[in-house]
Coordinates of C-alpha atoms and ligand atoms in Angstrom, one line a residue:
Chain A
M1 CA -82.3 48.1 -43.6
A2 CA -80.3 45.0 -43.9
E3 CA -77.0 46.4 -42.5
A4 CA -78.6 47.0 -39.2
D5 CA -78.8 43.2 -38.8
V6 CA -75.3 42.3 -39.8
I7 CA -72.8 41.5 -37.1
T8 CA -70.0 43.8 -38.0
K9 CA -66.8 41.9 -37.8
N10 CA -63.2 43.1 -37.8
R11 CA -62.0 43.8 -41.2
K12 CA -58.6 42.3 -40.7
F13 CA -57.0 43.4 -43.9
K14 CA -58.2 46.6 -45.6
E15 CA -60.6 49.4 -45.1
L16 CA -63.7 49.3 -47.2
G17 CA -62.4 52.1 -49.5
F18 CA -59.8 49.6 -50.8
Y19 CA -62.5 47.8 -52.6
D20 CA -64.2 50.8 -54.0
N21 CA -62.7 50.7 -57.4
Q22 CA -64.9 47.8 -58.3
E23 CA -68.3 47.6 -60.0
N24 CA -71.1 47.7 -57.5
N25 CA -72.6 44.2 -58.0
V26 CA -69.9 42.3 -59.6
Y27 CA -68.5 39.7 -57.3
F28 CA -67.4 36.1 -57.2
L29 CA -68.7 33.5 -54.8
L30 CA -66.3 31.7 -52.5
P31 CA -67.1 28.3 -51.0
M32 CA -69.6 28.8 -48.3
R33 CA -72.6 27.1 -46.6
F34 CA -75.7 28.4 -45.0
A35 CA -78.2 27.3 -42.4
R36 CA -81.3 28.9 -40.9
L37 CA -80.9 29.8 -37.3
N38 CA -84.4 30.8 -36.6
Q39 CA -87.3 32.7 -38.3
E40 CA -85.3 36.0 -38.6
K41 CA -81.7 35.0 -39.0
E42 CA -79.5 32.7 -41.0
V43 CA -75.8 31.9 -40.6
L44 CA -73.2 31.8 -43.3
V45 CA -70.1 29.7 -42.8
N46 CA -67.0 29.7 -45.1
E47 CA -64.5 27.0 -45.9
V48 CA -62.2 27.8 -43.0
G49 CA -65.0 28.0 -40.4
D50 CA -65.6 31.7 -40.1
H51 CA -69.3 32.5 -39.6
L52 CA -71.5 35.5 -40.1
V53 CA -75.0 35.9 -38.8
V54 CA -77.2 37.7 -41.3
R55 CA -80.8 38.5 -41.9
E56 CA -83.0 35.7 -43.4
G57 CA -82.9 35.8 -47.2
T58 CA -79.3 37.1 -47.4
F59 CA -77.8 33.9 -48.8
Q60 CA -80.4 33.9 -51.6
K61 CA -79.6 37.6 -52.3
I62 CA -75.9 36.8 -52.5
V63 CA -76.2 33.8 -54.8
Q64 CA -78.6 35.5 -57.1
R65 CA -76.3 38.5 -57.4
E66 CA -78.9 40.9 -55.9
L67 CA -76.3 42.3 -53.4
N68 CA -75.2 45.7 -54.1
K69 CA -72.2 47.4 -52.6
E70 CA -73.8 50.8 -52.6
D71 CA -77.1 49.7 -51.0
D72 CA -75.5 47.4 -48.5
P73 CA -71.9 48.6 -47.9
D74 CA -71.6 47.0 -44.4
L75 CA -72.8 43.6 -45.5
F76 CA -70.8 43.7 -48.7
G77 CA -67.7 44.7 -46.8
D78 CA -68.1 42.0 -44.2
L79 CA -68.7 39.4 -46.9
V80 CA -65.5 40.4 -48.7
A81 CA -63.4 40.8 -45.6
N82 CA -64.5 37.4 -44.2
H83 CA -64.0 35.5 -47.4
F84 CA -67.5 34.8 -48.4
I85 CA -67.3 36.6 -51.7
S86 CA -64.4 38.1 -53.6
E87 CA -64.2 40.9 -56.1
S88 CA -61.7 39.1 -58.2
R89 CA -62.0 35.6 -59.5
I90 CA -59.1 34.3 -57.4
P91 CA -59.2 36.1 -54.0
P92 CA -56.0 38.1 -53.4
L93 CA -55.6 36.4 -50.0
I94 CA -56.0 32.8 -51.2
D95 CA -52.7 31.8 -49.7
V96 CA -53.7 33.1 -46.3
L97 CA -57.0 31.1 -46.6
A98 CA -55.0 28.0 -47.6
T99 CA -52.7 28.5 -44.5
R100 CA -55.8 28.8 -42.3
Y101 CA -57.3 25.7 -43.9
R102 CA -54.1 23.7 -43.3
T103 CA -53.9 25.1 -39.7
K104 CA -57.5 23.9 -39.0
K105 CA -56.5 20.4 -40.0
A106 CA -53.2 20.5 -38.2
F107 CA -54.5 18.1 -35.5
L108 CA -53.7 15.4 -38.1
N109 CA -50.0 16.3 -38.3
N110 CA -48.9 14.1 -35.5
F111 CA -51.3 11.2 -35.9
T112 CA -52.3 9.1 -32.9
M113 CA -51.7 10.7 -29.5
L114 CA -54.1 9.2 -27.1
H115 CA -53.3 5.6 -26.1
I116 CA -55.8 3.9 -23.9
F117 CA -54.6 0.9 -21.8
V118 CA -57.5 -1.1 -20.3
M119 CA -55.5 -2.2 -17.2
S120 CA -58.2 -4.4 -15.7
L121 CA -61.8 -5.2 -16.5
R122 CA -62.4 -5.8 -12.8
C123 CA -64.4 -3.3 -10.8
E124 CA -65.9 -3.1 -7.3
H125 CA -68.9 -1.1 -8.7
T126 CA -71.8 -2.7 -10.5
C127 CA -73.1 0.3 -12.4
H128 CA -76.2 -0.6 -14.5
Y129 CA -75.1 1.3 -17.6
C130 CA -71.6 -0.2 -17.7
Q131 CA -71.4 -3.0 -20.2
V132 CA -67.8 -4.1 -19.6
S133 CA -66.8 -4.4 -16.0
R134 CA -66.7 -7.6 -14.0
V135 CA -66.8 -8.1 -10.2
T136 CA -64.3 -10.8 -9.8
Q137 CA -60.9 -11.6 -8.1
D138 CA -59.6 -13.3 -11.2
K139 CA -56.6 -11.1 -12.0
D140 CA -55.2 -13.5 -14.5
K141 CA -58.2 -13.5 -16.7
F142 CA -59.2 -9.8 -16.5
D143 CA -56.0 -7.8 -16.0
M144 CA -53.7 -6.8 -18.7
S145 CA -50.6 -8.9 -18.6
R146 CA -47.1 -7.4 -18.3
D147 CA -46.2 -8.9 -21.6
H148 CA -49.1 -7.0 -23.2
I149 CA -48.2 -3.8 -21.3
D150 CA -44.7 -4.0 -22.8
K151 CA -46.0 -4.6 -26.3
G152 CA -48.6 -1.8 -25.9
I153 CA -45.9 0.7 -24.8
D154 CA -43.7 -0.4 -27.6
M155 CA -46.5 0.3 -30.1
M156 CA -47.3 3.7 -28.4
L157 CA -43.8 4.8 -28.7
Q158 CA -43.8 4.1 -32.4
S159 CA -46.4 6.9 -32.9
P160 CA -45.1 9.7 -35.1
S161 CA -46.3 12.1 -32.5
P162 CA -43.5 13.6 -30.3
H163 CA -46.1 13.8 -27.5
V164 CA -48.4 10.9 -26.5
T165 CA -50.9 10.4 -23.7
M166 CA -51.1 7.1 -21.9
E167 CA -54.5 6.7 -20.3
F168 CA -55.1 4.0 -17.8
Q169 CA -58.7 2.8 -17.9
G170 CA -60.8 0.0 -16.5
G171 CA -63.0 -1.5 -15.1
E172 CA -61.4 0.2 -12.2
A173 CA -57.8 0.9 -13.2
L174 CA -56.6 1.3 -9.6
L175 CA -57.3 -2.4 -9.0
A176 CA -54.2 -3.0 -11.1
F177 CA -52.1 -0.2 -9.5
D178 CA -49.0 -2.4 -9.4
N179 CA -49.2 -2.8 -13.1
I180 CA -49.7 1.0 -13.6
K181 CA -46.5 1.6 -11.6
Y182 CA -44.8 -1.0 -13.7
A183 CA -46.0 0.7 -16.9
V184 CA -45.1 4.2 -15.8
E185 CA -41.6 3.1 -14.9
R186 CA -41.1 1.3 -18.2
V187 CA -42.2 4.3 -20.1
H188 CA -39.8 6.5 -18.2
L189 CA -37.0 4.1 -19.2
L190 CA -37.9 4.0 -22.9
A191 CA -39.6 7.3 -23.8
G192 CA -36.3 9.3 -23.7
L193 CA -34.7 6.9 -26.2
R194 CA -37.5 7.7 -28.7
N195 CA -37.6 11.4 -27.9
K196 CA -41.1 11.2 -26.7
S197 CA -42.8 13.2 -23.9
V198 CA -45.6 11.2 -22.3
T199 CA -48.6 12.4 -20.3
F200 CA -50.1 9.9 -17.9
V201 CA -53.8 9.9 -16.9
I202 CA -55.5 7.4 -14.6
C203 CA -59.3 7.2 -15.0
T204 CA -60.7 6.1 -11.7
N205 CA -63.9 6.2 -9.6
L206 CA -61.5 7.1 -6.7
A207 CA -63.1 4.5 -4.3
L208 CA -59.8 2.9 -3.8
V209 CA -57.5 5.9 -3.8
N210 CA -55.3 6.6 -0.9
E211 CA -52.4 8.8 0.0
E212 CA -49.7 6.4 -1.1
I213 CA -51.2 6.1 -4.6
L214 CA -51.6 9.9 -4.8
L215 CA -48.0 10.6 -3.7
Y216 CA -46.9 8.2 -6.4
C217 CA -49.0 10.2 -8.9
K218 CA -47.5 13.4 -7.7
E219 CA -44.0 12.1 -8.1
H220 CA -44.6 10.9 -11.6
E221 CA -46.9 13.8 -12.7
I222 CA -49.9 11.5 -13.3
L223 CA -53.2 13.3 -13.9
I224 CA -56.4 12.0 -12.2
S225 CA -59.6 11.8 -14.2
S226 CA -62.4 10.9 -11.8
S227 CA -66.2 10.6 -12.0
L228 CA -68.9 12.8 -10.5
D229 CA -72.4 12.4 -11.8
G230 CA -74.1 15.0 -9.6
P231 CA -75.4 15.2 -6.0
A232 CA -75.4 12.0 -3.9
F233 CA -78.8 10.8 -4.8
I234 CA -77.9 10.8 -8.5
H235 CA -74.3 9.6 -8.2
N236 CA -75.2 6.8 -5.9
S237 CA -78.1 5.7 -7.9
N238 CA -76.0 5.6 -11.1
R239 CA -73.0 4.0 -9.5
T240 CA -74.0 1.0 -7.4
R241 CA -71.5 -0.6 -5.0
P242 CA -71.8 -2.4 -1.7
G243 CA -72.5 0.2 1.0
R244 CA -74.1 2.6 -1.5
N245 CA -71.4 5.1 -0.7
S246 CA -69.9 5.8 -4.2
Y247 CA -70.6 9.5 -3.9
E248 CA -69.0 9.8 -0.4
L249 CA -65.9 8.0 -1.6
A250 CA -65.7 10.1 -4.8
I251 CA -65.9 13.4 -2.9
K252 CA -63.4 12.2 -0.4
G253 CA -61.1 11.1 -3.2
I254 CA -61.5 14.3 -5.2
E255 CA -60.6 16.4 -2.1
L256 CA -57.6 14.2 -1.3
S257 CA -56.4 14.2 -4.9
K258 CA -56.7 18.0 -5.2
R259 CA -54.9 18.5 -1.9
I260 CA -52.0 16.3 -2.9
L261 CA -51.8 16.9 -6.7
G262 CA -53.2 20.4 -6.9
P263 CA -56.7 21.3 -8.3
S264 CA -55.6 21.6 -11.9
R265 CA -54.4 18.0 -12.0
V266 CA -57.8 16.5 -11.1
S267 CA -60.8 16.5 -13.3
A268 CA -64.2 14.9 -13.1
L269 CA -66.3 13.4 -15.9
M270 CA -70.1 13.1 -15.7
T271 CA -71.9 10.1 -17.0
T272 CA -75.4 11.1 -18.0
T273 CA -78.2 8.7 -17.3
N274 CA -82.0 8.9 -17.6
L275 CA -82.1 10.0 -14.0
S276 CA -79.6 12.8 -14.6
L277 CA -81.8 14.3 -17.3
D278 CA -84.3 15.6 -14.7
Y279 CA -81.7 17.4 -12.7
P280 CA -79.6 19.7 -14.8
I281 CA -79.4 22.6 -12.3
E282 CA -78.6 20.3 -9.3
I283 CA -75.8 18.6 -11.3
V284 CA -74.2 22.0 -12.3
E285 CA -74.5 23.3 -8.7
E286 CA -72.8 20.1 -7.4
Y287 CA -69.8 20.7 -9.6
Y288 CA -69.7 24.3 -8.5
K289 CA -69.9 23.3 -4.9
Q290 CA -67.1 20.8 -5.2
G291 CA -64.8 23.6 -6.5
F292 CA -64.8 22.6 -10.2
R293 CA -64.9 25.5 -12.6
N294 CA -65.5 23.5 -15.7
M295 CA -67.6 20.5 -16.5
F296 CA -68.4 18.3 -19.5
L297 CA -72.1 17.8 -20.2
R298 CA -71.9 14.5 -21.9
P299 CA -74.9 12.8 -23.7
I300 CA -76.1 9.4 -22.7
S301 CA -73.9 6.8 -24.2
P302 CA -75.6 5.3 -27.2
Y303 CA -73.9 2.0 -26.7
G304 CA -76.4 0.6 -24.3
F305 CA -79.3 -1.8 -25.0
A306 CA -81.7 -1.3 -27.8
V307 CA -79.3 1.0 -29.5
R308 CA -80.9 0.6 -32.9
N309 CA -84.3 1.9 -31.8
E310 CA -84.5 5.1 -33.8
R311 CA -87.5 6.6 -32.1
K312 CA -86.2 6.0 -28.7
N313 CA -82.8 7.5 -29.6
K314 CA -84.5 10.6 -31.0
Y315 CA -86.6 11.0 -27.9
E316 CA -83.6 10.6 -25.6
T317 CA -81.6 13.1 -27.7
D318 CA -84.5 15.6 -27.4
R319 CA -84.4 15.1 -23.7
F320 CA -80.7 15.5 -23.5
L321 CA -80.8 18.7 -25.5
E322 CA -83.3 20.1 -23.1
F323 CA -81.1 19.1 -20.3
Y324 CA -78.0 20.5 -22.0
K325 CA -79.6 23.9 -22.5
K326 CA -80.8 24.2 -18.9
A327 CA -77.4 23.1 -17.5
L328 CA -75.6 25.5 -19.9
G329 CA -78.0 28.2 -18.8
R330 CA -77.1 27.7 -15.1
I331 CA -73.3 27.7 -16.0
L332 CA -73.8 31.0 -17.9
E333 CA -75.6 32.4 -14.8
Y334 CA -72.5 31.8 -12.8
N335 CA -70.5 33.6 -15.4
L336 CA -72.9 36.5 -15.6
A337 CA -72.5 36.8 -11.8
G338 CA -68.7 37.2 -12.3
E339 CA -67.4 33.6 -11.9
F340 CA -65.3 31.9 -14.6
F341 CA -67.0 28.5 -15.2
T342 CA -66.8 26.7 -18.5
E343 CA -68.7 23.9 -20.2
D344 CA -66.2 21.7 -22.2
Y345 CA -68.3 20.6 -25.1
A346 CA -69.4 24.1 -25.9
T347 CA -65.8 25.3 -25.5
I348 CA -64.5 22.7 -28.0
I349 CA -67.1 23.8 -30.6
L350 CA -66.5 27.5 -29.8
R351 CA -62.8 27.1 -30.3
K352 CA -63.5 25.8 -33.8
M353 CA -65.8 28.8 -34.4
L354 CA -63.9 31.6 -32.9
T355 CA -60.2 30.8 -33.2
P356 CA -58.0 29.9 -36.1
F357 CA -56.4 27.0 -34.1
P358 CA -56.7 23.3 -34.8
V359 CA -58.9 21.5 -32.3
G360 CA -58.3 17.8 -31.8
Y361 CA -61.2 16.3 -30.0
V362 CA -61.9 12.6 -30.8
D363 CA -65.7 12.9 -31.3
L364 CA -65.6 16.1 -33.4
N365 CA -62.8 15.5 -35.8
S366 CA -63.0 15.1 -39.5
P367 CA -61.3 12.8 -40.5
T368 CA -62.6 10.9 -37.5
G369 CA -60.5 10.9 -34.3
C370 CA -60.6 7.2 -33.9
I371 CA -57.3 5.7 -35.0
T372 CA -56.0 9.1 -36.2
N373 CA -56.1 10.5 -32.7
V374 CA -56.9 7.6 -30.3
I375 CA -56.3 3.8 -30.1
A376 CA -57.3 1.4 -27.3
F377 CA -55.4 -1.6 -26.1
N378 CA -57.8 -3.9 -24.3
Y379 CA -57.0 -5.9 -21.2
D380 CA -56.5 -9.1 -23.3
G381 CA -54.1 -7.5 -25.8
S382 CA -56.7 -6.9 -28.5
I383 CA -56.4 -3.5 -30.3
F384 CA -59.4 -1.3 -31.0
A385 CA -60.1 1.8 -33.0
S386 CA -61.4 3.6 -29.9
D387 CA -62.7 3.1 -26.3
E388 CA -66.2 2.7 -27.5
S389 CA -65.3 0.0 -30.0
R390 CA -63.9 -2.2 -27.2
M391 CA -67.3 -1.8 -25.5
L392 CA -69.0 -3.0 -28.7
A393 CA -66.7 -6.0 -28.6
E394 CA -68.1 -6.9 -25.2
M395 CA -71.4 -7.1 -27.0
K396 CA -69.7 -9.6 -29.4
D397 CA -69.3 -7.0 -32.2
F398 CA -65.6 -7.1 -33.3
T399 CA -66.0 -4.8 -36.3
F400 CA -63.5 -2.2 -34.9
Q401 CA -60.9 -4.6 -33.7
L402 CA -57.7 -3.8 -35.6
G403 CA -55.5 -6.6 -34.5
H404 CA -53.8 -8.0 -31.4
L405 CA -50.6 -7.0 -29.6
D406 CA -49.3 -10.5 -29.9
T407 CA -49.6 -10.8 -33.6
H408 CA -49.8 -7.4 -35.3
S409 CA -47.1 -4.8 -36.0
Y410 CA -47.6 -1.0 -35.9
E411 CA -48.0 -0.9 -39.6
E412 CA -50.4 -3.8 -39.7
V413 CA -52.6 -2.1 -37.3
F414 CA -52.6 1.6 -38.4
Y415 CA -52.2 1.1 -42.1
S416 CA -54.5 -1.9 -42.4
K417 CA -57.4 -2.1 -44.9
R418 CA -59.8 -2.0 -42.0
A419 CA -58.3 1.1 -40.5
L420 CA -58.4 2.8 -43.9
E421 CA -62.0 1.9 -44.3
I422 CA -63.0 3.2 -40.9
V423 CA -61.2 6.5 -41.4
S424 CA -62.4 7.1 -44.9
T425 CA -66.1 6.7 -43.7
G426 CA -65.4 9.3 -41.1
I427 CA -64.8 12.4 -43.3
N428 CA -67.8 14.7 -43.0
E429 CA -66.7 16.8 -46.0
S430 CA -67.9 14.0 -48.2
L431 CA -70.7 12.3 -46.2
P432 CA -74.3 12.5 -47.4
G433 CA -76.1 15.3 -45.5
C434 CA -72.9 16.6 -44.0
S435 CA -71.3 17.7 -47.2
D436 CA -73.9 20.5 -47.6
C437 CA -74.3 21.2 -43.9
A438 CA -73.3 24.7 -42.7
F439 CA -72.0 23.2 -39.4
Q440 CA -69.6 20.8 -41.0
P441 CA -66.4 22.7 -40.1
Y442 CA -67.5 22.6 -36.4
C443 CA -68.8 19.0 -36.4
G444 CA -67.2 15.7 -36.8
A445 CA -67.9 12.2 -38.0
D446 CA -68.3 9.1 -35.9
P447 CA -68.4 5.8 -37.9
I448 CA -68.4 3.7 -34.8
Q449 CA -71.5 5.3 -33.4
N450 CA -73.1 5.1 -36.9
H451 CA -72.3 1.4 -37.0
A452 CA -73.6 0.8 -33.5
T453 CA -76.8 2.8 -33.8
Q454 CA -77.6 2.5 -37.5
G455 CA -76.0 -0.6 -38.7
D456 CA -73.5 1.0 -41.2
M457 CA -70.4 3.2 -40.8
Y458 CA -71.5 6.0 -43.1
G459 CA -74.7 6.5 -41.1
Y460 CA -78.0 8.2 -42.0
R461 CA -78.1 11.8 -40.8
P462 CA -81.9 12.3 -40.5
T463 CA -82.1 9.6 -37.8
S464 CA -78.6 10.0 -36.3
S465 CA -78.6 11.1 -32.7
F466 CA -75.0 12.3 -33.2
C467 CA -76.2 14.7 -36.0
Q468 CA -79.4 15.7 -34.1
K469 CA -77.3 16.6 -31.0
N470 CA -74.5 18.5 -32.8
M471 CA -76.8 20.4 -35.2
E472 CA -78.9 21.7 -32.4
I473 CA -76.0 22.5 -30.0
I474 CA -74.1 24.4 -32.7
R475 CA -77.2 26.2 -33.8
Y476 CA -78.0 27.1 -30.2
L477 CA -74.5 28.4 -29.4
I478 CA -74.6 30.7 -32.5
E479 CA -78.0 31.9 -31.6
L480 CA -77.0 32.6 -28.0
M481 CA -74.0 34.7 -29.2
D482 CA -76.2 36.6 -31.6
K483 CA -79.0 37.4 -29.2
D484 CA -76.9 38.3 -26.2
K485 CA -73.7 40.2 -26.4
A486 CA -72.8 39.4 -22.8
I487 CA -73.0 35.7 -23.6
A488 CA -70.9 36.3 -26.7
K489 CA -68.2 37.9 -24.4
I490 CA -68.3 35.0 -22.0
F491 CA -67.9 32.5 -24.8
E492 CA -64.9 34.5 -26.1
S493 CA -63.4 34.3 -22.7
W494 CA -63.8 30.5 -22.6
V495 CA -61.9 30.0 -25.8
K496 CA -59.2 32.5 -24.8
S497 CA -58.4 30.8 -21.6
R498 CA -57.5 27.5 -23.3
S499 CA -55.6 28.9 -26.3
Chain B
M1 CA -100.9 22.6 -67.9
E2 CA -98.9 23.3 -64.8
K3 CA -99.5 20.8 -62.1
K4 CA -100.1 22.1 -58.6
N5 CA -98.4 20.6 -55.5
L6 CA -101.0 19.0 -53.3
I7 CA -101.9 16.8 -50.3
R8 CA -104.0 13.8 -51.3
N9 CA -105.1 10.8 -49.3
G10 CA -102.7 11.7 -46.5
E11 CA -99.7 12.0 -48.9
I12 CA -97.8 15.0 -50.1
V13 CA -97.3 15.2 -53.9
V14 CA -94.9 17.7 -55.3
Y15 CA -94.2 18.5 -58.9
V16 CA -90.7 19.8 -59.3
D17 CA -90.0 21.6 -62.6
A18 CA -87.1 19.8 -64.2
S19 CA -86.1 22.8 -66.3
L20 CA -85.5 24.8 -63.1
F21 CA -84.2 22.2 -60.6
S22 CA -81.7 19.4 -61.0
R23 CA -82.1 15.7 -60.0
D24 CA -79.4 16.2 -57.4
V25 CA -81.3 19.0 -55.8
V26 CA -84.4 16.9 -55.6
I27 CA -82.5 13.9 -54.1
K28 CA -80.6 16.1 -51.6
S29 CA -83.8 17.6 -50.4
L30 CA -85.5 14.3 -50.1
Y31 CA -82.7 12.8 -48.1
W32 CA -83.8 14.8 -45.0
Y33 CA -87.4 13.4 -45.2
G34 CA -86.5 9.8 -44.9
D35 CA -86.8 9.6 -41.2
K36 CA -90.5 10.5 -41.2
F37 CA -91.7 9.7 -44.7
H38 CA -91.6 6.9 -47.3
T39 CA -90.1 8.9 -50.2
Q40 CA -90.7 8.2 -53.8
V41 CA -89.6 10.1 -56.8
S42 CA -90.3 9.6 -60.5
A43 CA -89.7 11.5 -63.7
E44 CA -92.6 12.7 -65.8
M45 CA -92.4 14.8 -69.0
N46 CA -90.8 18.0 -67.6
A47 CA -91.1 17.3 -63.9
Y48 CA -89.9 15.2 -61.0
V49 CA -92.9 13.9 -59.1
V50 CA -92.2 13.5 -55.5
V51 CA -94.5 11.6 -53.1
L52 CA -94.0 11.8 -49.4
K53 CA -96.1 9.3 -47.4
P54 CA -95.9 9.6 -43.6
M55 CA -94.5 6.5 -41.8
A56 CA -96.9 4.8 -39.5
N57 CA -94.7 5.4 -36.4
A58 CA -93.7 8.9 -37.3
A59 CA -96.7 10.4 -35.4
I60 CA -97.4 13.0 -38.2
K61 CA -100.9 14.4 -38.0
E62 CA -103.0 15.1 -41.1
E63 CA -102.9 18.8 -40.3
D64 CA -99.1 18.9 -40.1
L65 CA -98.8 17.9 -43.8
G66 CA -99.2 21.5 -45.0
Y67 CA -96.2 22.4 -42.9
Y68 CA -94.1 19.6 -44.5
L69 CA -95.2 20.5 -48.0
Q70 CA -94.1 24.1 -47.4
K71 CA -90.8 23.0 -45.9
F72 CA -90.1 20.7 -48.9
E73 CA -90.8 23.5 -51.3
R74 CA -88.4 25.8 -49.4
D75 CA -85.8 23.0 -49.2
I76 CA -85.8 22.6 -52.9
V77 CA -84.9 26.3 -53.3
D78 CA -82.3 26.2 -50.6
F79 CA -80.5 23.2 -52.1
S80 CA -80.7 24.8 -55.5
L81 CA -78.9 27.9 -54.1
R82 CA -76.3 25.6 -52.5
E83 CA -75.9 23.9 -55.9
V84 CA -75.1 27.2 -57.5
V85 CA -72.4 27.9 -54.8
N86 CA -71.0 24.4 -55.1
K87 CA -70.8 24.7 -58.9
E88 CA -69.3 28.2 -59.0
T89 CA -66.7 27.5 -56.3
T90 CA -65.5 24.0 -57.2
N91 CA -62.3 25.3 -58.8
I92 CA -61.5 27.7 -56.1
R93 CA -62.2 25.1 -53.4
E94 CA -59.9 22.6 -55.1
L95 CA -57.2 25.2 -55.4
L96 CA -57.6 26.2 -51.8
V97 CA -57.2 22.6 -50.6
A98 CA -54.4 21.9 -53.0
K99 CA -52.5 24.9 -51.7
A100 CA -53.3 24.0 -48.1
F101 CA -51.7 20.6 -48.4
S102 CA -49.1 21.2 -51.1
N103 CA -46.1 21.9 -48.9
G104 CA -45.6 25.1 -50.6
E105 CA -45.4 24.2 -54.3
F106 CA -48.5 26.2 -55.1
D107 CA -47.7 29.1 -52.9
E108 CA -46.9 32.6 -53.9
A109 CA -46.5 35.5 -51.5
P110 CA -49.8 37.1 -50.7
P111 CA -50.0 40.5 -52.4
G112 CA -49.8 43.7 -50.4
N113 CA -47.9 44.5 -47.3
V114 CA -49.6 42.0 -45.0
S115 CA -47.1 40.0 -43.1
D116 CA -49.1 38.5 -40.3
A117 CA -52.5 38.7 -41.9
V118 CA -54.5 36.6 -39.5
G119 CA -52.7 37.8 -36.4
F120 CA -50.9 34.6 -35.4
D121 CA -47.9 32.6 -36.4
P122 CA -49.2 29.3 -37.8
M123 CA -46.0 27.6 -36.9
S124 CA -46.4 28.3 -33.2
I125 CA -49.8 26.7 -32.8
P126 CA -50.2 24.2 -30.0
I127 CA -51.9 21.1 -30.9
N128 CA -54.5 20.1 -28.4
D129 CA -55.1 16.5 -27.5
A130 CA -58.1 17.2 -25.3
R131 CA -60.8 14.6 -25.4
Ligands
SF4_1 S1 -73.5 15.3 -38.5 FE1 -75.3 16.6 -38.9 S2 -74.7 18.6 -37.9 FE2 -72.8 17.4 -38.1 S3 -72.0 18.0 -40.1 FE3 -73.2 16.2 -40.5 S4 -75.3 17.0 -41.1 FE4 -74.1 18.7 -40.0

């Protein structure tokens, strides 16, 4: 019988008996979407992102009014309690639903929070996948000037958000450490006047880090975001530098940073390359070995060469998904053995699925997180809609340049026609393909990636690697939770720890 | 005479009954085939005639065409169900979004004795800037 397959959810409001004075098959549909999970199951998702896994064919039954409260009391009760159907034309809890809808979009309330400052384009690494860095001593040409730092800070402090993040990037940001100190001290002077709290982050490969730098970071509560691509043979092959010792320096730097700043103030990001895709298990185990209990399995950047080759992108995304599932499987094994070890991308999506909270993550926001959540000030003072769009500019594509610190005011940047155009193409509620997609509340929109890989900002979902990746990861996460209650419990613990 | 869906000369031909399915449903279903097929749709008397011709570089084998035909037939039904939901829920969806962003002018107290219905205080929600 159908009810055996329904995931019984908490009925938060009323016992089923409450609804019993109604006719058995009279009900009204509420906004919902559906997708097939596999041969046996499908998933229903409502307007505020609640989901319900049901037996295949249930959506059809609901829509065609073949559902009957007497025959299927559990399913009927779950659908009512979780706002998929209602027994009155306007559901009695519409205001609660509206509050939840507003809450889900509350990441928009404060507007731009993350401000990326590209302190220097210089780097002592020559990584083959990096399109921006330069090996040079020419500070004047490739470091951000103090004048631009001042202007960038001024613009950052005009953000409506009471809390902003200032992220120092490169090249290698530590090559311009004097300027970082200058910027941090200037922000300390000015932030209080504007009632802003500011979080500082330095993104660095750690090759140049030393005690003095870290003590400064400790004093000024600066977070370190480092890089770790996996075991030495992967990391060193991805990150080429004289001496082939990038891995050794990174590990030494991570250890020193954790010792001085404390483990919670040091994170590592993985850059996935073609080589990485063959070693999911080894990469996860390396993170575990280095004491990390979370990691971010990031896809290969689509901003490399031949980005518009659809077949190649599809093939690479297939390979990435295979990699992702294997790596996630290894992470889950640690959890099943009693460790707490999370994967960040899954956690972001799971927070959207399993909690009522707003989740602001640049790549999975709708409206898109570029501009509304992040802005990038390039080393030469030019202003971009995101970190990726300044990389496109290095390939001579200036579509996402919004202005320049020398010539444009806050209003001219954030309320420009260009900014409006970019953000309005990044609303998945109204994009072709997405508007009917069950996973839309969990997914986002990325006009910059669409432009880079498909030639227009709206994008074409059937050949989009962004879509292919998210659709399969979201489907897979729901399927995992449905098939294995132990995994569902682990996922719940991941979202709780960050709430 | 009712025309049957078929596979002919390496192409899929589907007759969609226009009295049962809308143009939007046909187009929305077709949208997802554009990565592998040249898609073409035309209107005949009481039907939309859909032709799916595999792209040269899509690596679709002759024997796979049956699968795609079946998938398309199913997609038409799926999108038609979605269309019913969309049509029937347009008003409630608009009301919901209007209430969500109205700053209170559409609000009324929820009926019943539910004070903290979803188990959290919406005003206390931390906004996460993780990236
Ligand atoms: S990008 Fe793909 S998975 Fe994401 S909402 Fe759009 S159609 Fe769905």
